[in-house]
CSV table of C-alpha atoms in Angstrom, one decimal:
chain,number,residue,atom,x,y,z
A,1,MET,CA,133.5,110.1,129.1
A,2,LEU,CA,131.0,109.5,127.1
A,3,THR,CA,128.5,109.6,129.5
A,4,SER,CA,129.8,113.2,131.0
A,5,LEU,CA,129.8,114.9,127.6
A,6,ALA,CA,126.4,114.2,126.7
A,7,PHE,CA,125.6,115.2,130.0
A,8,ILE,CA,126.8,118.6,129.4
A,9,PHE,CA,126.1,118.9,125.9
A,10,LEU,CA,122.0,118.0,126.5
A,11,LEU,CA,121.6,119.1,130.0
A,12,GLY,CA,123.7,122.0,129.3
A,13,LEU,CA,122.2,123.4,126.6
A,14,ALA,CA,118.7,122.7,127.8
A,15,MET,CA,119.3,124.8,131.0
A,16,ALA,CA,120.6,127.1,128.2
A,17,ALA,CA,117.1,127.0,126.9
A,18,SER,CA,115.0,127.5,130.2
A,19,CYS,CA,116.6,130.6,130.7
A,20,GLN,CA,116.3,131.9,127.5
A,21,LEU,CA,112.4,131.2,128.2
A,22,LEU,CA,112.9,133.3,131.4
A,23,HIS,CA,114.2,136.1,130.0
A,24,LEU,CA,117.1,135.5,131.2
A,25,PRO,CA,120.8,134.9,129.9
A,26,ARG,CA,121.7,131.0,128.5
A,27,ILE,CA,124.8,131.2,130.6
A,28,ILE,CA,123.1,130.9,133.9
A,29,GLY,CA,121.5,127.9,132.6
A,30,MET,CA,124.6,126.6,131.5
A,31,LEU,CA,127.1,127.6,134.9
A,32,ILE,CA,123.8,126.5,137.1
A,33,THR,CA,124.3,122.7,135.4
A,34,GLY,CA,127.9,122.6,135.7
A,35,ILE,CA,127.3,123.3,139.8
A,36,LEU,CA,124.7,120.4,139.5
A,37,LEU,CA,126.8,118.0,137.6
A,38,GLY,CA,129.8,119.0,139.7
A,39,PRO,CA,131.9,116.8,142.3
A,40,CYS,CA,129.3,119.4,145.1
A,41,VAL,CA,126.1,118.0,143.6
A,42,LEU,CA,125.2,115.4,141.6
A,43,ASN,CA,129.0,114.4,141.0
A,44,LEU,CA,128.3,112.7,137.7
A,45,LEU,CA,130.7,114.1,135.0
A,46,ASP,CA,133.6,111.7,134.9
A,47,SER,CA,137.3,112.3,136.8
A,48,SER,CA,139.4,112.2,133.7
A,49,ILE,CA,136.7,114.8,132.0
A,50,LEU,CA,137.3,117.2,135.1
A,51,SER,CA,141.1,116.3,134.4
A,52,ILE,CA,141.6,118.4,131.2
A,53,SER,CA,138.6,120.9,132.1
A,54,ALA,CA,140.9,123.8,132.1
A,55,GLN,CA,141.9,122.6,128.2
A,56,LEU,CA,139.3,122.4,127.4
A,57,ARG,CA,137.4,125.1,128.6
A,58,GLN,CA,140.6,127.3,127.0
A,59,MET,CA,140.2,125.8,123.8
A,60,ALA,CA,136.5,127.1,123.9
A,61,LEU,CA,137.8,130.7,124.6
A,62,ILE,CA,140.6,130.1,122.0
A,63,ILE,CA,136.8,129.6,119.9
A,64,ILE,CA,135.6,132.6,120.2
A,65,LEU,CA,138.9,134.7,120.6
A,66,LEU,CA,138.9,133.9,116.8
A,67,LYS,CA,135.7,134.7,115.8
A,68,ALA,CA,136.1,138.1,117.4
A,69,GLY,CA,139.4,138.6,116.1
A,70,LEU,CA,137.8,137.6,112.4
A,71,SER,CA,134.8,140.3,113.0
A,72,LEU,CA,136.9,143.7,114.0
A,73,ASN,CA,137.4,145.8,112.1
A,74,LEU,CA,141.3,147.3,112.4
A,75,SER,CA,140.1,150.4,110.8
A,76,ASP,CA,138.0,151.8,113.2
A,77,LEU,CA,139.6,150.3,115.9
A,78,LYS,CA,142.2,153.0,114.7
A,79,LYS,CA,139.8,156.0,115.7
A,80,VAL,CA,139.2,154.6,118.8
A,81,GLY,CA,143.3,155.1,119.9
A,82,ARG,CA,143.3,156.2,124.2
A,83,PRO,CA,140.1,154.9,125.9
A,84,ALA,CA,141.7,151.5,124.1
A,85,ILE,CA,144.6,151.3,125.6
A,86,MET,CA,143.5,152.5,129.4
A,87,MET,CA,140.6,149.9,128.6
A,88,SER,CA,142.9,147.6,128.8
A,89,PHE,CA,144.7,147.9,132.4
A,90,VAL,CA,143.0,151.5,134.4
A,91,PRO,CA,139.5,149.7,135.1
A,92,ALA,CA,141.9,146.0,136.1
A,93,SER,CA,143.5,148.5,138.7
A,94,PHE,CA,141.0,150.3,140.5
A,95,GLU,CA,139.8,146.0,141.5
A,96,ILE,CA,143.3,145.5,142.6
A,97,LEU,CA,143.2,148.4,144.2
A,98,ALA,CA,139.8,148.3,145.3
A,99,PHE,CA,141.2,144.4,146.9
A,100,PHE,CA,144.1,145.2,148.4
A,101,LEU,CA,142.4,148.9,150.5
A,102,PHE,CA,139.4,147.2,151.6
A,103,ALA,CA,139.4,143.5,151.9
A,104,PRO,CA,141.9,142.8,154.5
A,105,SER,CA,139.2,144.8,157.6
A,106,ILE,CA,136.4,143.0,155.3
A,107,LEU,CA,137.4,139.0,155.1
A,108,GLY,CA,140.5,139.0,157.6
A,109,ILE,CA,142.8,138.7,155.4
A,110,THR,CA,146.6,139.8,154.9
A,111,ARG,CA,147.8,142.7,152.1
A,112,ILE,CA,149.2,140.7,150.2
A,113,GLU,CA,146.4,138.0,149.4
A,114,ALA,CA,143.9,141.2,149.7
A,115,ALA,CA,146.6,142.2,145.8
A,116,VAL,CA,146.2,138.0,145.2
A,117,MET,CA,142.7,137.8,145.5
A,118,GLY,CA,142.0,141.2,143.1
A,119,ALA,CA,144.4,139.8,140.6
A,120,VAL,CA,141.4,137.4,140.2
A,121,LEU,CA,138.8,139.3,140.0
A,122,GLY,CA,140.4,141.9,138.2
A,123,ALA,CA,139.7,140.5,134.9
A,124,VAL,CA,136.5,141.2,132.7
A,125,SER,CA,135.1,138.0,131.1
A,126,PRO,CA,135.5,137.4,127.5
A,127,ALA,CA,133.1,134.6,127.1
A,128,VAL,CA,130.8,136.7,128.8
A,129,VAL,CA,131.6,140.2,127.1
A,130,ILE,CA,133.1,139.7,123.1
A,131,PRO,CA,129.7,137.4,121.8
A,132,ARG,CA,128.1,140.2,122.7
A,133,MET,CA,130.0,142.8,120.7
A,134,VAL,CA,130.1,140.6,118.1
A,135,GLN,CA,126.7,140.7,117.5
A,136,LEU,CA,126.7,144.0,117.8
A,137,MET,CA,129.0,144.8,115.8
A,138,GLU,CA,126.8,142.1,113.6
A,139,GLU,CA,124.0,145.1,114.3
A,140,GLY,CA,125.6,148.2,113.4
A,141,TYR,CA,124.8,149.1,117.3
A,142,GLY,CA,127.4,151.8,119.2
A,143,THR,CA,129.8,151.3,115.2
A,144,LYS,CA,129.6,154.4,114.3
A,145,LYS,CA,131.8,155.3,117.8
A,146,SER,CA,133.2,152.4,117.8
A,147,ILE,CA,132.4,151.3,121.0
A,148,PRO,CA,132.1,147.4,120.2
A,149,GLN,CA,135.6,147.8,119.2
A,150,LEU,CA,136.6,149.2,122.4
A,151,ILE,CA,135.1,147.5,124.5
A,152,MET,CA,136.9,144.2,123.3
A,153,ALA,CA,140.1,145.3,122.9
A,154,GLY,CA,140.6,146.5,127.0
A,155,ALA,CA,138.6,142.8,127.4
A,156,SER,CA,141.1,140.9,124.9
A,157,CYS,CA,144.0,142.9,127.1
A,158,ASP,CA,143.3,143.3,130.4
A,159,ASP,CA,143.6,140.2,131.1
A,160,ILE,CA,146.9,139.4,129.9
A,161,PHE,CA,147.5,142.7,132.7
A,162,VAL,CA,146.1,140.7,135.0
A,163,ILE,CA,147.4,136.8,134.9
A,164,VAL,CA,151.0,139.0,134.8
A,165,LEU,CA,150.1,140.3,137.7
A,166,PHE,CA,148.7,137.3,139.5
A,167,SER,CA,151.8,135.6,138.2
A,168,THR,CA,153.7,138.9,140.5
A,169,PHE,CA,151.5,139.0,143.1
A,170,VAL,CA,151.9,134.6,143.8
A,171,THR,CA,155.5,135.2,144.1
A,172,MET,CA,155.2,137.4,146.9
A,173,ALA,CA,152.8,135.6,149.0
A,174,GLN,CA,154.6,132.7,149.2
A,175,GLY,CA,157.6,134.6,150.5
A,176,GLY,CA,159.3,135.2,147.2
A,177,SER,CA,159.4,138.5,146.2
A,178,ALA,CA,158.6,140.5,142.7
A,179,HIS,CA,161.3,141.6,140.1
A,180,VAL,CA,161.2,145.1,137.4
A,181,MET,CA,161.2,142.8,134.4
A,182,ASP,CA,157.9,141.2,135.8
A,183,PHE,CA,156.0,144.3,135.6
A,184,VAL,CA,158.5,145.5,132.3
A,185,ASN,CA,157.0,141.9,131.1
A,186,ILE,CA,153.2,143.6,130.9
A,187,PRO,CA,154.2,145.6,127.8
A,188,VAL,CA,156.1,143.2,126.3
A,189,SER,CA,153.7,140.1,126.2
A,190,ILE,CA,151.3,142.2,124.5
A,191,ILE,CA,153.6,143.7,121.9
A,192,LEU,CA,155.3,139.5,120.9
A,193,GLY,CA,152.0,138.6,120.9
A,194,VAL,CA,150.7,141.0,118.0
A,195,LEU,CA,153.8,140.9,115.7
A,196,LEU,CA,153.9,137.0,116.2
A,197,GLY,CA,149.9,136.8,115.3
A,198,ALA,CA,150.5,139.4,112.8
A,199,ALA,CA,153.2,137.6,111.5
A,200,PHE,CA,151.0,134.3,111.9
A,201,GLY,CA,148.5,135.8,110.0
A,202,LEU,CA,150.3,136.8,107.2
A,203,CYS,CA,151.8,133.7,106.4
A,204,VAL,CA,147.8,132.0,105.8
A,205,SER,CA,146.5,134.4,104.3
A,206,LEU,CA,149.4,134.3,102.0
A,207,PHE,CA,149.0,130.5,101.6
A,208,PHE,CA,144.9,130.6,100.9
A,209,GLU,CA,146.3,133.2,98.1
A,210,THR,CA,148.2,131.0,96.7
A,211,ALA,CA,146.9,128.2,96.5
A,212,TYR,CA,143.8,130.4,95.5
A,213,ALA,CA,146.0,131.9,92.4
A,214,HIS,CA,147.2,127.8,91.7
A,215,LYS,CA,143.5,127.0,91.3
A,216,HIS,CA,143.7,124.4,94.4
A,217,LEU,CA,140.5,124.4,96.6
A,218,VAL,CA,141.2,124.7,99.8
A,219,ARG,CA,137.7,124.1,101.7
A,220,ASN,CA,136.7,126.7,104.1
A,221,SER,CA,136.4,123.8,106.6
A,222,MET,CA,140.1,123.0,105.7
A,223,LYS,CA,140.3,126.1,107.0
A,224,VAL,CA,139.2,126.2,110.3
A,225,ILE,CA,140.7,123.2,110.7
A,226,ILE,CA,144.3,125.5,109.6
A,227,VAL,CA,143.3,128.5,111.6
A,228,LEU,CA,142.5,126.7,114.3
A,229,GLY,CA,145.4,124.6,114.4
A,230,LEU,CA,147.4,127.6,114.3
A,231,SER,CA,145.8,128.9,117.6
A,232,PHE,CA,146.8,125.9,119.5
A,233,LEU,CA,150.6,126.0,118.3
A,234,LEU,CA,150.3,130.1,119.0
A,235,MET,CA,149.0,128.8,122.4
A,236,SER,CA,151.7,126.3,122.9
A,237,ILE,CA,154.8,129.1,122.1
A,238,GLU,CA,153.8,131.2,125.3
A,239,THR,CA,154.3,128.1,127.4
A,240,TRP,CA,157.8,127.3,125.7
A,241,LEU,CA,159.0,130.8,126.0
A,242,LYS,CA,157.7,131.4,129.6
A,243,GLY,CA,160.3,131.5,131.7
A,244,THR,CA,162.5,133.1,128.7
A,245,VAL,CA,160.3,135.6,126.9
A,246,SER,CA,156.3,137.0,128.2
A,247,VAL,CA,154.2,136.6,124.7
A,248,SER,CA,150.2,136.7,125.0
A,249,GLY,CA,149.3,133.5,123.5
A,250,LEU,CA,145.1,134.9,123.6
A,251,LEU,CA,146.6,138.4,121.9
A,252,ALA,CA,148.4,136.5,119.5
A,253,VAL,CA,145.3,134.6,118.6
A,254,VAL,CA,143.4,138.0,118.0
A,255,SER,CA,146.2,139.0,116.1
A,256,MET,CA,145.9,136.9,114.0
A,257,ALA,CA,142.3,137.3,113.0
A,258,CYS,CA,142.8,140.1,112.7
A,259,VAL,CA,145.3,139.9,109.3
A,260,ILE,CA,143.5,137.4,108.1
A,261,LYS,CA,141.4,139.8,108.0
A,262,LEU,CA,142.1,142.8,106.5
A,263,LYS,CA,144.2,140.4,104.3
A,264,SER,CA,142.0,138.0,103.1
A,265,ALA,CA,139.1,138.2,100.6
A,266,PRO,CA,136.0,139.5,102.4
A,267,CYS,CA,134.2,136.3,101.4
A,268,VAL,CA,137.1,134.0,103.5
A,269,SER,CA,137.0,136.2,106.4
A,270,ARG,CA,133.2,136.0,106.5
A,271,ARG,CA,132.9,133.1,105.5
A,272,LEU,CA,135.7,131.9,108.3
A,273,SER,CA,133.5,134.0,110.7
A,274,GLU,CA,130.1,132.2,110.7
A,275,LYS,CA,132.1,128.7,110.5
A,276,PHE,CA,133.7,129.6,114.1
A,277,GLY,CA,130.4,130.8,115.4
A,278,LYS,CA,128.7,127.8,114.4
A,279,LEU,CA,132.5,126.3,116.6
A,280,TRP,CA,131.9,128.4,119.3
A,281,LEU,CA,127.4,127.3,119.6
A,282,ALA,CA,129.8,123.4,120.9
A,283,ALA,CA,132.6,125.3,122.3
A,284,GLU,CA,130.0,127.9,125.0
A,285,VAL,CA,128.4,125.2,126.9
A,286,ILE,CA,131.9,123.0,127.8
A,287,LEU,CA,133.4,126.2,129.1
A,288,PHE,CA,130.3,127.1,131.3
A,289,VAL,CA,129.2,124.5,132.0
A,290,LEU,CA,133.3,122.9,133.5
A,291,VAL,CA,133.3,126.6,134.5
A,292,GLY,CA,130.1,125.4,136.8
A,293,ALA,CA,131.4,122.0,138.1
A,294,ALA,CA,134.8,123.5,139.3
A,295,VAL,CA,132.6,125.7,141.4
A,296,ASP,CA,132.5,124.1,145.6
A,297,ILE,CA,129.0,125.8,146.6
A,298,ARG,CA,129.2,124.8,150.4
A,299,TYR,CA,132.1,126.7,150.7
A,300,THR,CA,131.0,129.5,148.1
A,301,LEU,CA,127.9,129.9,150.5
A,302,ASN,CA,129.8,130.4,153.6
A,303,ALA,CA,131.8,133.0,152.0
A,304,GLY,CA,128.5,134.9,153.1
A,305,LEU,CA,127.3,138.6,153.0
A,306,PRO,CA,130.9,139.8,152.9
A,307,ALA,CA,132.1,138.8,150.3
A,308,VAL,CA,128.9,140.4,148.6
A,309,LEU,CA,130.0,142.7,149.6
A,310,MET,CA,133.8,143.3,148.8
A,311,ILE,CA,133.1,141.4,145.1
A,312,LEU,CA,129.7,144.8,145.2
A,313,LEU,CA,132.4,147.6,146.6
A,314,ALA,CA,135.0,146.8,143.9
A,315,LEU,CA,133.0,147.1,141.2
A,316,LEU,CA,131.5,150.4,141.7
A,317,ILE,CA,135.5,151.1,142.1
A,318,ARG,CA,136.3,149.6,138.9
A,319,SER,CA,133.5,151.4,137.7
A,320,LEU,CA,135.0,154.7,138.8
A,321,GLY,CA,137.8,153.6,136.1
A,322,VAL,CA,136.2,152.8,133.5
A,323,SER,CA,134.3,156.0,133.9
A,324,LEU,CA,137.9,157.8,133.7
A,325,CYS,CA,138.9,155.9,130.4
A,326,LEU,CA,136.3,157.6,129.1
A,327,ALA,CA,136.4,161.3,130.1
A,328,GLY,CA,136.6,163.0,127.4
A,329,THR,CA,135.8,161.5,124.6
A,330,GLN,CA,132.7,161.8,122.4
A,331,LEU,CA,130.8,158.9,124.0
A,332,SER,CA,127.3,160.1,125.9
A,333,LEU,CA,126.7,159.6,128.8
A,334,LYS,CA,124.1,156.5,128.2
A,335,GLU,CA,127.5,155.0,125.5
A,336,ARG,CA,129.3,155.6,128.9
A,337,LEU,CA,126.8,153.8,131.6
A,338,PHE,CA,126.4,151.0,129.0
A,339,CYS,CA,130.6,151.1,128.5
A,340,ILE,CA,130.2,150.1,132.6
A,341,ILE,CA,127.9,148.1,132.4
A,342,ALA,CA,129.7,145.4,129.3
A,343,TYR,CA,133.0,145.9,131.7
A,344,LEU,CA,131.3,144.2,135.2
A,345,PRO,CA,131.1,140.1,134.1
A,346,LYS,CA,133.6,137.8,135.3
A,347,ALA,CA,134.0,134.2,134.7
A,348,THR,CA,136.7,132.9,131.4
A,349,VAL,CA,139.5,133.9,134.1
A,350,GLN,CA,138.2,133.1,137.1
A,351,ALA,CA,137.7,129.6,136.9
A,352,ALA,CA,141.5,129.3,135.2
A,353,ILE,CA,143.4,131.3,138.1
A,354,GLY,CA,140.7,131.0,140.9
A,355,SER,CA,142.0,127.6,142.5
A,356,VAL,CA,145.8,128.0,141.9
A,357,PRO,CA,146.5,130.0,145.6
A,358,MET,CA,144.4,127.0,146.7
A,359,ALA,CA,146.7,124.0,144.8
A,360,MET,CA,149.8,126.5,145.7
A,361,GLY,CA,148.8,125.9,149.7
A,362,LEU,CA,148.6,129.6,150.3
A,363,PRO,CA,145.4,129.9,153.5
A,364,CYS,CA,143.5,132.6,151.6
A,365,GLY,CA,143.0,129.6,149.3
A,366,GLN,CA,139.9,128.8,150.0
A,367,LEU,CA,138.5,132.2,150.0
A,368,VAL,CA,140.2,133.4,146.9
A,369,LEU,CA,138.1,130.3,145.3
A,370,SER,CA,135.2,130.3,146.7
A,371,VAL,CA,134.4,134.5,146.4
A,372,ALA,CA,136.2,134.3,142.4
A,373,VAL,CA,133.3,131.5,141.7
A,374,LEU,CA,130.5,133.8,143.8
A,375,ALA,CA,131.5,136.8,141.7
A,376,ILE,CA,131.3,134.5,138.5
A,377,LEU,CA,127.5,133.9,139.8
A,378,ILE,CA,127.1,137.3,141.0
A,379,THR,CA,128.1,139.0,137.8
A,380,ALA,CA,128.2,136.9,135.0
A,381,PRO,CA,124.5,137.2,134.9
A,382,LEU,CA,124.3,140.9,135.5
A,383,GLY,CA,126.8,141.6,133.1
A,384,ALA,CA,124.5,139.1,130.6
A,385,ILE,CA,121.5,140.3,131.4
A,386,GLY,CA,122.8,144.4,131.7
A,387,MET,CA,123.8,144.1,128.2
A,388,ASP,CA,121.1,142.2,126.6
A,389,LEU,CA,118.4,145.5,128.3
A,390,THR,CA,120.6,148.0,127.5
A,391,TYR,CA,122.3,148.1,123.7
A,392,LYS,CA,119.0,148.6,122.2
A,393,LYS,CA,118.3,152.2,124.7
A,394,CYS,CA,122.0,153.3,125.1
A,395,LEU,CA,123.5,152.5,121.8
A,396,THR,CA,122.6,154.0,118.1
A,397,VAL,CA,122.1,152.3,115.4
A,398,GLN,CA,125.0,153.0,112.1
A,399,LYS,CA,122.4,153.1,109.2
């Protein structure tokens, strides 16, 4: 395992740096590293690493969500209102509808299999989008109109919406049936996740404040460990309550971080944000190298031009959904264009659930995984490069 971790970090960082020199997103180098090290090419990763790959990817995602929550300004988010709510489900719904309507004729699958594929592909990637939105907030780009906050909020919530729909469609594809409660669980999951995370955030803020009042020094590093441990607990609570009540662990993590920022002294939240930013440097490598390692590049290439055509068509229809969400806002055409670009990248959810249909024995499983991987390889660089190249041109700096 140690040898595998050495390969992941050293080669992943080296490839990321090489891409950066070529003015390409670092994520491309990490994905390529994972593909090369994975079972389908050089097979240099230990099976013990691959067996806990999903858990490692989830830990990396938690770290960037904590960083995002500690950087999010709730007062700015309140200004966004309706568009933020719509961004959490409308673009994903448009993309799923695109797969449902066109994938049967383009890819030769059934309607319900197309719905499953659309649910896998429908989510934007927080791991690609959120670090860039955090950077924009720190630099002041678009913050006057709360554009990074809008994109961050939507990207955090649309994953929940898509995953719930995915579970419903997979049940239907297995010959089961969907129930009304499956759809009711979407807002329930969001609301309970926010409330649970807020409760944890209040408790940890009170603990830090009480410790300081009684002159018990809690070092910043210890605070990071406490917050990280509580985040893992929140994710576990989602698993424990599964089948009883739906709670979004990821949204609870973001909510907890937001409340800590709101209730703690500014210096505390700032230092915590800096610490989690440093942790993300390592977590990012683990996340995207392991995503790449899950790629069966041979089958992905065999998916061919029809799969690429379907992905691009779905992105076009998804962009119409983003435009609808922003209708009636004060955003300029350039700012709306940036929001559309920011909603293109896919990676996190696709890596997490792309292989589930195949593991469940669905006939479309291998094709779903291949299209998911192809979508990552196309949209993650496309969105990342697009955001990096356009944010200075499309967004204004708040001075």
